[in-house]
Amino acid sequence: MSHKRIPKRKAAFAAGTVVALGAAAILLPNANASQDGSSNNATAIAPKTLKATDASDLASQLEKLLGDAFAGSYYDSDSKQLVVNVISGDSNVVVQAKKAGAKVRQVDNSLPELAAGAKTLKEEATIPGTAWAVDPRTNKILVTADSTVTGDKWNTLESTVKSLGSDMATVKKSAGTFKTFVSGGDAIFGGGARCSLGFNVTAGDGSPAFLTAGHCGVAAKQWSDTQDGQPIATVDQATFPGDGDFALVKYDDPATQAPSEVNVGGGQTVAINQAADAEVGLQVFRMGSTTGLADGQVLGLDATVNYPEGTVTGLIQTDVCAEPGDSGGSLFTQDGSAIGLTSGGSGDCTVGGETFFQPVTTALQAVGATLGAGDAAGGAGDQAGGEEAGAGAGDDAGAGAGQEAGAGGDASASPGDEAGAGQEVGGDQAGGDVIGGEEAGNGQEIGNGQEAGNGAGDATGDAAGQAHN
């Protein structure tokens, strides 16, 4: 949880360090520059090569441009091209899509037909342990059943899928059990449960807040950044089950500074600069307090998941692993786009499984919040670590001395204590080694990659302040 409120802070990097470091190697440095495709053949229109987020924007434009002929799209990560499905044989439609830069293929099922199939599933096969989403790569509805769907439940599901036709839907079994990923232990704590912070935001009234999973928001009203610690934030709005799985939680201290970034462990952060819609095929990264950093691809959009607690609609389906305690954690892209909040799924980070995420764009619109928060004090000099950071040092936590951002071996330590002078930043101990442990001197990076000094402000070692988003 990247915020600054309590003078003394300490945070332990959660389990999953090996996974985190592996995925971080992909994240850093940033890559995938966008460039236009071209062709020496004047009569040919070559698809553009695009960054995934640019492909998502193009897909939205083409959906409006092509109207009823648009039948979904996905991002081909190998060719870095947007593939657009069209159902019309009208050559003009194909030309329009190609001119816009997409690769075009003709398919049989329209979006209204796929939506009608999903409606039938909802009416006849809303069974706990089932989920479905449209897969534009197959132009079908992908239906998944977990290990609890057996006997009459399986027969009902299978017969419903068959009634839609083999060209409309497919069904597969999952070895795990669909569940929300909330647990007890580390990160943000409320009512005996633990979850992960998603993204810091600014609420509609201008106050600092964060997004997390809705099932976390309904589990407890107040949340702390340490186990059995004093509450630091209160749930303002929560939706679960129903039309999503998201909650807006406002920091109790209106002076809380909550940078728009994700702590990916090892003293590294990824700046979050925008909210973006997911696109099938998009490479995404998930950060959670249990398993750290993991990556994968978006598999489906507008997914419906039938949890034991009820049905949730409008989710993103992925193959990114997650485990209990990761709920609410951030799903984002390499270039710093906020995509989703961890909802639930099946499996774990050993065997894999299916996972579902709340789209950030939908959550922001529903709660009336915006990404970003006050993360620059402009050298005004706030108190941190019990010291006054003077002009030119911003909110330097013990400037020239450093700050401890994680004490190894303290399993319950999450964003928390010890921001005093003369300590280490990112001092997570793993087998006797310090992960990300570097001293933060005046003007040096402090754990999360923000600079302390030169008026940068808000450099409180917020690898300690983030609940491993």
GROMACS .gro file of C-alpha atoms in nm:
model
  469
    1MET     CA    1   0.000   0.000   0.000
    2SER     CA    2   0.190   0.301  -0.114
    3HIS     CA    3   0.085   0.569   0.129
    4LYS     CA    4   0.245   0.772   0.403
    5ARG     CA    5   0.068   0.818   0.730
    6ILE     CA    6   0.243   0.660   1.029
    7PRO     CA    7   0.588   0.789   1.131
    8LYS     CA    8   0.729   0.442   1.199
    9ARG     CA    9   0.686   0.188   0.918
   10LYS     CA   10   0.815  -0.155   0.829
   11ALA     CA   11   0.704  -0.392   0.550
   12ALA     CA   12   0.797  -0.748   0.467
   13PHE     CA   13   0.783  -0.856   0.105
   14ALA     CA   14   0.526  -1.135   0.090
   15ALA     CA   15   0.579  -1.493  -0.022
   16GLY     CA   16   0.648  -1.554  -0.388
   17THR     CA   17   0.977  -1.370  -0.418
   18VAL     CA   18   1.110  -1.611  -0.679
   19VAL     CA   19   0.801  -1.561  -0.894
   20ALA     CA   20   0.821  -1.187  -0.843
   21LEU     CA   21   1.181  -1.160  -0.953
   22GLY     CA   22   1.113  -1.373  -1.260
   23ALA     CA   23   0.821  -1.160  -1.374
   24ALA     CA   24   1.006  -0.842  -1.285
   25ALA     CA   25   1.275  -0.940  -1.534
   26ILE     CA   26   1.007  -0.915  -1.803
   27LEU     CA   27   0.871  -0.590  -1.668
   28LEU     CA   28   1.200  -0.404  -1.655
   29PRO     CA   29   1.314  -0.242  -1.869
   30ASN     CA   30   1.005  -0.130  -2.052
   31ALA     CA   31   0.981  -0.239  -2.413
   32ASN     CA   32   0.743  -0.291  -2.705
   33ALA     CA   33   0.752   0.045  -2.882
   34SER     CA   34   0.465   0.109  -3.122
   35GLN     CA   35   0.534   0.144  -3.489
   36ASP     CA   36   0.328   0.150  -3.806
   37GLY     CA   37   0.332  -0.148  -4.037
   38SER     CA   38   0.400  -0.071  -4.398
   39SER     CA   39   0.408  -0.251  -4.728
   40ASN     CA   40   0.600  -0.203  -5.047
   41ASN     CA   41   0.295  -0.333  -5.233
   42ALA     CA   42   0.069  -0.037  -5.299
   43THR     CA   43  -0.235  -0.262  -5.335
   44ALA     CA   44  -0.180  -0.435  -4.999
   45ILE     CA   45  -0.270  -0.294  -4.660
   46ALA     CA   46  -0.045  -0.441  -4.394
   47PRO     CA   47  -0.163  -0.460  -4.031
   48LYS     CA   48   0.009  -0.224  -3.792
   49THR     CA   49   0.234  -0.349  -3.517
   50LEU     CA   50   0.103  -0.210  -3.191
   51LYS     CA   51   0.156  -0.202  -2.821
   52ALA     CA   52  -0.117  -0.401  -2.649
   53THR     CA   53  -0.279  -0.095  -2.494
   54ASP     CA   54  -0.284   0.078  -2.833
   55ALA     CA   55  -0.447  -0.233  -2.977
   56SER     CA   56  -0.719  -0.207  -2.714
   57ASP     CA   57  -0.786   0.152  -2.813
   58LEU     CA   58  -0.802   0.054  -3.180
   59ALA     CA   59  -1.044  -0.228  -3.100
   60SER     CA   60  -1.278   0.018  -2.928
   61GLN     CA   61  -1.266   0.247  -3.230
   62LEU     CA   62  -1.335  -0.037  -3.473
   63GLU     CA   63  -1.626  -0.162  -3.266
   64LYS     CA   64  -1.794   0.175  -3.319
   65LEU     CA   65  -1.685   0.202  -3.682
   66LEU     CA   66  -1.795  -0.145  -3.795
   67GLY     CA   67  -2.119  -0.162  -3.597
   68ASP     CA   68  -2.303  -0.495  -3.625
   69ALA     CA   69  -2.025  -0.639  -3.842
   70PHE     CA   70  -1.781  -0.626  -3.548
   71ALA     CA   71  -1.763  -0.968  -3.380
   72GLY     CA   72  -1.486  -0.920  -3.126
   73SER     CA   73  -1.110  -0.883  -3.138
   74TYR     CA   74  -0.790  -1.001  -2.974
   75TYR     CA   75  -0.424  -0.907  -2.958
   76ASP     CA   76  -0.173  -1.140  -3.126
   77SER     CA   77   0.126  -1.097  -2.897
   78ASP     CA   78   0.361  -1.278  -3.136
   79SER     CA   79   0.298  -1.049  -3.434
   80LYS     CA   80   0.195  -0.753  -3.212
   81GLN     CA   81  -0.114  -0.704  -3.423
   82LEU     CA   82  -0.482  -0.656  -3.349
   83VAL     CA   83  -0.701  -0.927  -3.501
   84VAL     CA   84  -1.061  -0.821  -3.565
   85ASN     CA   85  -1.348  -1.063  -3.627
   86VAL     CA   86  -1.612  -0.954  -3.878
   87ILE     CA   87  -1.928  -1.139  -3.981
   88SER     CA   88  -2.012  -0.939  -4.290
   89GLY     CA   89  -1.902  -1.046  -4.635
   90ASP     CA   90  -1.911  -0.679  -4.731
   91SER     CA   91  -1.567  -0.604  -4.869
   92ASN     CA   92  -1.605  -0.242  -4.758
   93VAL     CA   93  -1.613  -0.353  -4.394
   94VAL     CA   94  -1.295  -0.552  -4.440
   95VAL     CA   95  -1.123  -0.260  -4.612
   96GLN     CA   96  -1.221  -0.021  -4.331
   97ALA     CA   97  -1.078  -0.251  -4.067
   98LYS     CA   98  -0.757  -0.307  -4.263
   99LYS     CA   99  -0.710   0.064  -4.327
  100ALA     CA  100  -0.739   0.124  -3.954
  101GLY     CA  101  -0.444  -0.112  -3.905
  102ALA     CA  102  -0.611  -0.438  -3.799
  103LYS     CA  103  -0.573  -0.790  -3.927
  104VAL     CA  104  -0.918  -0.910  -4.033
  105ARG     CA  105  -1.079  -1.252  -4.032
  106GLN     CA  106  -1.438  -1.351  -4.106
  107VAL     CA  107  -1.630  -1.555  -3.848
  108ASP     CA  108  -1.976  -1.708  -3.805
  109ASN     CA  109  -2.099  -1.591  -3.465
  110SER     CA  110  -2.199  -1.229  -3.413
  111LEU     CA  111  -2.170  -1.056  -3.076
  112PRO     CA  112  -2.552  -1.052  -3.030
  113GLU     CA  113  -2.561  -1.427  -3.097
  114LEU     CA  114  -2.286  -1.489  -2.844
  115ALA     CA  115  -2.464  -1.266  -2.594
  116ALA     CA  116  -2.784  -1.465  -2.646
  117GLY     CA  117  -2.591  -1.785  -2.575
  118ALA     CA  118  -2.454  -1.637  -2.252
  119LYS     CA  119  -2.807  -1.537  -2.152
  120THR     CA  120  -2.923  -1.896  -2.198
  121LEU     CA  121  -2.639  -2.016  -1.978
  122LYS     CA  122  -2.739  -1.766  -1.711
  123GLU     CA  123  -3.103  -1.873  -1.721
  124GLU     CA  124  -3.046  -2.249  -1.732
  125ALA     CA  125  -2.701  -2.320  -1.590
  126THR     CA  126  -2.621  -2.071  -1.314
  127ILE     CA  127  -2.448  -2.331  -1.100
  128PRO     CA  128  -2.186  -2.252  -0.833
  129GLY     CA  129  -1.847  -2.351  -0.969
  130THR     CA  130  -1.916  -2.254  -1.330
  131ALA     CA  131  -1.798  -1.962  -1.540
  132TRP     CA  132  -1.820  -1.847  -1.899
  133ALA     CA  133  -1.670  -1.580  -2.122
  134VAL     CA  134  -1.653  -1.507  -2.493
  135ASP     CA  135  -1.326  -1.619  -2.652
  136PRO     CA  136  -1.273  -1.413  -2.968
  137ARG     CA  137  -0.990  -1.640  -3.080
  138THR     CA  138  -1.237  -1.927  -3.126
  139ASN     CA  139  -1.543  -1.706  -3.178
  140LYS     CA  140  -1.719  -1.916  -2.915
  141ILE     CA  141  -1.830  -1.903  -2.553
  142LEU     CA  142  -1.577  -2.080  -2.332
  143VAL     CA  143  -1.757  -2.249  -2.042
  144THR     CA  144  -1.556  -2.378  -1.745
  145ALA     CA  145  -1.672  -2.602  -1.462
  146ASP     CA  146  -1.470  -2.658  -1.146
  147SER     CA  147  -1.430  -2.984  -0.955
  148THR     CA  148  -1.754  -2.934  -0.756
  149VAL     CA  149  -1.971  -2.952  -1.068
  150THR     CA  150  -2.061  -3.321  -1.083
  151GLY     CA  151  -2.365  -3.546  -1.121
  152ASP     CA  152  -2.687  -3.367  -1.206
  153LYS     CA  153  -2.510  -3.030  -1.204
  154TRP     CA  154  -2.267  -3.145  -1.472
  155ASN     CA  155  -2.546  -3.301  -1.676
  156THR     CA  156  -2.742  -2.977  -1.666
  157LEU     CA  157  -2.442  -2.772  -1.770
  158GLU     CA  158  -2.340  -3.009  -2.046
  159SER     CA  159  -2.690  -3.032  -2.193
  160THR     CA  160  -2.726  -2.653  -2.187
  161VAL     CA  161  -2.395  -2.608  -2.369
  162LYS     CA  162  -2.496  -2.871  -2.626
  163SER     CA  163  -2.827  -2.693  -2.685
  164LEU     CA  164  -2.633  -2.387  -2.799
  165GLY     CA  165  -2.460  -2.586  -3.072
  166SER     CA  166  -2.103  -2.703  -3.115
  167ASP     CA  167  -2.018  -2.391  -3.312
  168MET     CA  168  -2.138  -2.162  -3.033
  169ALA     CA  169  -1.985  -2.291  -2.708
  170THR     CA  170  -1.737  -2.537  -2.560
  171VAL     CA  171  -1.706  -2.667  -2.205
  172LYS     CA  172  -1.399  -2.778  -2.010
  173LYS     CA  173  -1.334  -2.905  -1.658
  174SER     CA  174  -1.104  -2.736  -1.408
  175ALA     CA  175  -0.919  -2.938  -1.148
  176GLY     CA  176  -0.957  -2.667  -0.884
  177THR     CA  177  -1.248  -2.495  -0.713
  178PHE     CA  178  -1.369  -2.143  -0.792
  179LYS     CA  179  -1.331  -1.921  -0.489
  180THR     CA  180  -1.248  -1.566  -0.395
  181PHE     CA  181  -0.884  -1.521  -0.298
  182VAL     CA  182  -0.925  -1.378   0.051
  183SER     CA  183  -0.741  -1.525   0.347
  184GLY     CA  184  -0.591  -1.448   0.687
  185GLY     CA  185  -0.231  -1.339   0.727
  186ASP     CA  186  -0.056  -1.045   0.567
  187ALA     CA  187  -0.102  -0.721   0.367
  188ILE     CA  188  -0.426  -0.529   0.435
  189PHE     CA  189  -0.628  -0.662   0.723
  190GLY     CA  190  -0.992  -0.638   0.820
  191GLY     CA  191  -1.220  -0.852   1.033
  192GLY     CA  192  -0.978  -1.144   1.047
  193ALA     CA  193  -0.936  -1.145   0.668
  194ARG     CA  194  -0.649  -1.031   0.454
  195CYS     CA  195  -0.653  -0.896   0.102
  196SER     CA  196  -0.427  -0.690  -0.123
  197LEU     CA  197  -0.451  -0.326  -0.219
  198GLY     CA  198  -0.520  -0.272  -0.588
  199PHE     CA  199  -0.457   0.087  -0.693
  200ASN     CA  200  -0.442   0.416  -0.511
  201VAL     CA  201  -0.704   0.659  -0.639
  202THR     CA  202  -0.861   0.993  -0.566
  203ALA     CA  203  -1.225   0.972  -0.459
  204GLY     CA  204  -1.489   1.197  -0.609
  205ASP     CA  205  -1.468   1.432  -0.310
  206GLY     CA  206  -1.091   1.469  -0.356
  207SER     CA  207  -0.990   1.247  -0.066
  208PRO     CA  208  -0.719   0.978  -0.096
  209ALA     CA  209  -0.846   0.623  -0.133
  210PHE     CA  210  -0.769   0.286  -0.287
  211LEU     CA  211  -0.949   0.018  -0.485
  212THR     CA  212  -0.961  -0.344  -0.378
  213ALA     CA  213  -1.193  -0.640  -0.430
  214GLY     CA  214  -1.559  -0.599  -0.343
  215HIS     CA  215  -1.567  -0.926  -0.151
  216CYS     CA  216  -1.295  -0.776   0.070
  217GLY     CA  217  -1.505  -0.462   0.111
  218VAL     CA  218  -1.808  -0.656   0.230
  219ALA     CA  219  -1.596  -0.877   0.459
  220ALA     CA  220  -1.489  -0.586   0.680
  221LYS     CA  221  -1.563  -0.214   0.708
  222GLN     CA  222  -1.224  -0.100   0.837
  223TRP     CA  223  -0.880  -0.203   0.718
  224SER     CA  224  -0.532  -0.185   0.867
  225ASP     CA  225  -0.188  -0.214   0.712
  226THR     CA  226  -0.062  -0.439   0.993
  227GLN     CA  227  -0.214  -0.747   1.146
  228ASP     CA  228  -0.418  -0.648   1.454
  229GLY     CA  229  -0.310  -0.287   1.389
  230GLN     CA  230  -0.514   0.030   1.409
  231PRO     CA  231  -0.747   0.091   1.112
  232ILE     CA  232  -0.613   0.330   0.853
  233ALA     CA  233  -0.894   0.317   0.597
  234THR     CA  234  -1.272   0.270   0.586
  235VAL     CA  235  -1.485   0.115   0.311
  236ASP     CA  236  -1.689   0.379   0.131
  237GLN     CA  237  -1.854   0.162  -0.138
  238ALA     CA  238  -1.849  -0.210  -0.213
  239THR     CA  239  -2.008  -0.427  -0.482
  240PHE     CA  240  -2.015  -0.809  -0.451
  241PRO     CA  241  -2.172  -1.027  -0.574
  242GLY     CA  242  -2.360  -0.888  -0.872
  243ASP     CA  243  -2.236  -0.639  -1.131
  244GLY     CA  244  -1.871  -0.664  -1.037
  245ASP     CA  245  -1.630  -0.724  -0.751
  246PHE     CA  246  -1.481  -0.392  -0.636
  247ALA     CA  247  -1.464  -0.161  -0.336
  248LEU     CA  248  -1.355   0.198  -0.275
  249VAL     CA  249  -1.175   0.234   0.059
  250LYS     CA  250  -1.094   0.584   0.183
  251TYR     CA  251  -0.789   0.657   0.395
  252ASP     CA  252  -0.895   0.785   0.736
  253ASP     CA  253  -0.624   1.052   0.735
  254PRO     CA  254  -0.708   1.303   0.456
  255ALA     CA  255  -0.340   1.404   0.448
  256THR     CA  256  -0.236   1.055   0.336
  257GLN     CA  257  -0.014   1.066   0.029
  258ALA     CA  258  -0.083   0.769  -0.194
  259PRO     CA  259   0.130   0.752  -0.510
  260SER     CA  260  -0.013   0.597  -0.824
  261GLU     CA  261   0.224   0.303  -0.853
  262VAL     CA  262   0.257  -0.069  -0.791
  263ASN     CA  263   0.527  -0.213  -0.569
  264VAL     CA  264   0.659  -0.521  -0.754
  265GLY     CA  265   0.910  -0.618  -0.487
  266GLY     CA  266   1.285  -0.597  -0.461
  267GLY     CA  267   1.273  -0.220  -0.425
  268GLN     CA  268   1.110  -0.176  -0.767
  269THR     CA  269   0.786  -0.001  -0.855
  270VAL     CA  270   0.588   0.047  -1.173
  271ALA     CA  271   0.429   0.389  -1.216
  272ILE     CA  272   0.059   0.366  -1.303
  273ASN     CA  273  -0.029   0.640  -1.550
  274GLN     CA  274  -0.371   0.542  -1.682
  275ALA     CA  275  -0.661   0.300  -1.660
  276ALA     CA  276  -0.717   0.089  -1.971
  277ASP     CA  277  -0.959  -0.177  -2.093
  278ALA     CA  278  -0.832  -0.532  -2.130
  279GLU     CA  279  -0.794  -0.700  -2.468
  280VAL     CA  280  -0.781  -1.076  -2.520
  281GLY     CA  281  -0.416  -1.169  -2.576
  282LEU     CA  282  -0.288  -0.879  -2.368
  283GLN     CA  283   0.016  -0.963  -2.151
  284VAL     CA  284  -0.060  -0.863  -1.793
  285PHE     CA  285   0.109  -0.870  -1.454
  286ARG     CA  286  -0.057  -0.933  -1.120
  287MET     CA  287   0.077  -0.826  -0.782
  288GLY     CA  288  -0.059  -0.979  -0.464
  289SER     CA  289   0.041  -1.001  -0.102
  290THR     CA  290   0.065  -1.381  -0.099
  291THR     CA  291   0.238  -1.474  -0.422
  292GLY     CA  292   0.402  -1.147  -0.524
  293LEU     CA  293   0.437  -1.083  -0.895
  294ALA     CA  294   0.306  -1.317  -1.166
  295ASP     CA  295   0.228  -1.271  -1.532
  296GLY     CA  296   0.011  -1.421  -1.805
  297GLN     CA  297  -0.245  -1.335  -2.070
  298VAL     CA  298  -0.604  -1.217  -2.091
  299LEU     CA  299  -0.822  -1.506  -2.215
  300GLY     CA  300  -1.173  -1.363  -2.214
  301LEU     CA  301  -1.383  -1.054  -2.144
  302ASP     CA  302  -1.723  -0.993  -1.986
  303ALA     CA  303  -1.687  -1.318  -1.793
  304THR     CA  304  -1.958  -1.448  -1.561
  305VAL     CA  305  -1.841  -1.641  -1.253
  306ASN     CA  306  -2.071  -1.833  -1.021
  307TYR     CA  307  -1.896  -1.822  -0.684
  308PRO     CA  308  -2.043  -1.996  -0.378
  309GLU     CA  309  -2.139  -1.648  -0.252
  310GLY     CA  310  -2.325  -1.559  -0.572
  311THR     CA  311  -2.286  -1.467  -0.938
  312VAL     CA  312  -2.049  -1.192  -1.050
  313THR     CA  313  -2.061  -1.052  -1.404
  314GLY     CA  314  -1.840  -0.834  -1.622
  315LEU     CA  315  -1.504  -0.982  -1.524
  316ILE     CA  316  -1.176  -1.041  -1.712
  317GLN     CA  317  -1.060  -1.404  -1.744
  318THR     CA  318  -0.685  -1.477  -1.746
  319ASP     CA  319  -0.434  -1.756  -1.695
  320VAL     CA  320  -0.238  -1.559  -1.432
  321CYS     CA  321  -0.206  -1.758  -1.111
  322ALA     CA  322  -0.327  -1.633  -0.774
  323GLU     CA  323  -0.381  -1.765  -0.421
  324PRO     CA  324  -0.573  -1.669  -0.105
  325GLY     CA  325  -0.466  -1.324   0.014
  326ASP     CA  326  -0.409  -1.197  -0.341
  327SER     CA  327  -0.770  -1.074  -0.363
  328GLY     CA  328  -0.796  -0.710  -0.463
  329GLY     CA  329  -0.438  -0.701  -0.593
  330SER     CA  330  -0.348  -0.505  -0.903
  331LEU     CA  331  -0.353  -0.634  -1.262
  332PHE     CA  332  -0.152  -0.405  -1.487
  333THR     CA  333   0.059  -0.385  -1.801
  334GLN     CA  334   0.429  -0.335  -1.857
  335ASP     CA  335   0.378   0.025  -1.966
  336GLY     CA  336   0.187   0.120  -1.651
  337SER     CA  337  -0.180   0.079  -1.741
  338ALA     CA  338  -0.415  -0.028  -1.463
  339ILE     CA  339  -0.629  -0.315  -1.594
  340GLY     CA  340  -0.798  -0.503  -1.311
  341LEU     CA  341  -0.843  -0.607  -0.948
  342THR     CA  342  -0.799  -0.970  -0.845
  343SER     CA  343  -1.137  -1.134  -0.782
  344GLY     CA  344  -1.098  -1.513  -0.765
  345GLY     CA  345  -1.064  -1.834  -0.959
  346SER     CA  346  -0.925  -2.183  -0.918
  347GLY     CA  347  -0.586  -2.343  -0.875
  348ASP     CA  348  -0.271  -2.186  -0.736
  349CYS     CA  349   0.075  -2.070  -0.843
  350THR     CA  350   0.209  -2.426  -0.844
  351VAL     CA  351  -0.041  -2.593  -1.077
  352GLY     CA  352  -0.191  -2.282  -1.239
  353GLY     CA  353  -0.561  -2.238  -1.305
  354GLU     CA  354  -0.823  -1.986  -1.415
  355THR     CA  355  -0.841  -1.639  -1.259
  356PHE     CA  356  -1.088  -1.355  -1.286
  357PHE     CA  357  -1.041  -0.980  -1.241
  358GLN     CA  358  -1.264  -0.679  -1.200
  359PRO     CA  359  -1.199  -0.425  -1.480
  360VAL     CA  360  -1.053  -0.107  -1.330
  361THR     CA  361  -1.226   0.122  -1.581
  362THR     CA  362  -1.567  -0.009  -1.473
  363ALA     CA  363  -1.482   0.019  -1.104
  364LEU     CA  364  -1.356   0.378  -1.135
  365GLN     CA  365  -1.671   0.482  -1.319
  366ALA     CA  366  -1.898   0.311  -1.067
  367VAL     CA  367  -1.739   0.468  -0.758
  368GLY     CA  368  -1.667   0.807  -0.917
  369ALA     CA  369  -1.292   0.793  -0.855
  370THR     CA  370  -0.987   0.872  -1.067
  371LEU     CA  371  -0.641   0.720  -1.078
  372GLY     CA  372  -0.359   0.911  -0.914
  373ALA     CA  373  -0.309   1.081  -0.584
  374GLY     CA  374  -0.088   1.338  -0.420
  375ASP     CA  375   0.256   1.189  -0.450
  376ALA     CA  376   0.467   1.502  -0.476
  377ALA     CA  377   0.513   1.747  -0.194
  378GLY     CA  378   0.719   1.979  -0.409
  379GLY     CA  379   0.987   2.010  -0.147
  380ALA     CA  380   0.743   2.145   0.107
  381GLY     CA  381   0.889   1.922   0.372
  382ASP     CA  382   0.659   1.687   0.566
  383GLN     CA  383   0.746   1.490   0.871
  384ALA     CA  384   0.852   1.131   0.814
  385GLY     CA  385   1.040   0.898   1.043
  386GLY     CA  386   1.009   1.159   1.316
  387GLU     CA  387   1.230   1.403   1.128
  388GLU     CA  388   1.146   1.722   0.944
  389ALA     CA  389   1.252   1.693   0.582
  390GLY     CA  390   1.358   2.039   0.485
  391ALA     CA  391   1.328   2.227   0.161
  392GLY     CA  392   1.477   2.045  -0.131
  393ALA     CA  393   1.435   1.711   0.043
  394GLY     CA  394   1.059   1.687   0.005
  395ASP     CA  395   0.909   1.414   0.221
  396ASP     CA  396   1.240   1.244   0.274
  397ALA     CA  397   1.203   0.966   0.530
  398GLY     CA  398   1.511   1.016   0.746
  399ALA     CA  399   1.695   1.195   0.463
  400GLY     CA  400   2.051   1.086   0.421
  401ALA     CA  401   1.990   0.798   0.655
  402GLY     CA  402   1.746   0.561   0.492
  403GLN     CA  403   1.449   0.363   0.602
  404GLU     CA  404   1.365   0.002   0.662
  405ALA     CA  405   1.116  -0.137   0.413
  406GLY     CA  406   1.068  -0.489   0.525
  407ALA     CA  407   1.219  -0.685   0.808
  408GLY     CA  408   1.301  -1.043   0.717
  409GLY     CA  409   1.142  -1.316   0.918
  410ASP     CA  410   0.849  -1.105   1.036
  411ALA     CA  411   0.563  -1.298   0.873
  412SER     CA  412   0.298  -1.060   0.997
  413ALA     CA  413   0.474  -0.743   0.897
  414SER     CA  414   0.306  -0.571   0.609
  415PRO     CA  415   0.316  -0.200   0.533
  416GLY     CA  416   0.406  -0.087   0.873
  417ASP     CA  417   0.672   0.032   1.103
  418GLU     CA  418   1.023   0.155   1.149
  419ALA     CA  419   1.088   0.453   0.929
  420GLY     CA  420   1.363   0.584   1.146
  421ALA     CA  421   1.704   0.717   1.055
  422GLY     CA  422   2.001   0.502   0.974
  423GLN     CA  423   1.803   0.195   0.860
  424GLU     CA  424   1.782  -0.001   0.539
  425VAL     CA  425   1.534   0.022   0.254
  426GLY     CA  426   1.379  -0.292   0.109
  427GLY     CA  427   1.551  -0.503   0.371
  428ASP     CA  428   1.360  -0.826   0.309
  429GLN     CA  429   1.570  -1.116   0.429
  430ALA     CA  430   1.561  -1.435   0.218
  431GLY     CA  431   1.793  -1.710   0.331
  432GLY     CA  432   2.018  -1.452   0.489
  433ASP     CA  433   2.031  -1.232   0.182
  434VAL     CA  434   1.885  -0.887   0.171
  435ILE     CA  435   1.643  -0.836  -0.119
  436GLY     CA  436   1.642  -0.483  -0.247
  437GLY     CA  437   1.832  -0.369   0.058
  438GLU     CA  438   2.003  -0.043  -0.027
  439GLU     CA  439   2.065   0.257   0.185
  440ALA     CA  440   1.861   0.560   0.097
  441GLY     CA  441   2.072   0.867   0.115
  442ASN     CA  442   1.963   1.218   0.039
  443GLY     CA  443   1.866   1.227  -0.327
  444GLN     CA  444   1.894   0.848  -0.366
  445GLU     CA  445   1.618   0.606  -0.455
  446ILE     CA  446   1.430   0.471  -0.157
  447GLY     CA  447   1.298   0.119  -0.211
  448ASN     CA  448   1.021   0.211  -0.449
  449GLY     CA  449   1.231   0.392  -0.701
  450GLN     CA  450   1.107   0.739  -0.603
  451GLU     CA  451   1.370   0.997  -0.537
  452ALA     CA  452   1.420   1.159  -0.203
  453GLY     CA  453   1.563   1.506  -0.232
  454ASN     CA  454   1.570   1.770  -0.502
  455GLY     CA  455   1.215   1.860  -0.408
  456ALA     CA  456   1.083   1.528  -0.530
  457GLY     CA  457   0.867   1.490  -0.221
  458ASP     CA  458   0.692   1.176  -0.107
  459ALA     CA  459   0.992   0.949  -0.093
  460THR     CA  460   0.905   0.763   0.221
  461GLY     CA  461   1.044   0.431   0.121
  462ASP     CA  462   0.699   0.327   0.010
  463ALA     CA  463   0.806  -0.020  -0.072
  464ALA     CA  464   0.721  -0.022   0.297
  465GLY     CA  465   0.404   0.176   0.248
  466GLN     CA  466   0.251  -0.044  -0.020
  467ALA     CA  467   0.051  -0.349   0.073
  468HIS     CA  468   0.214  -0.520  -0.223
  469ASN     CA  469  -0.067  -0.387  -0.434
   0.00000   0.00000   0.00000
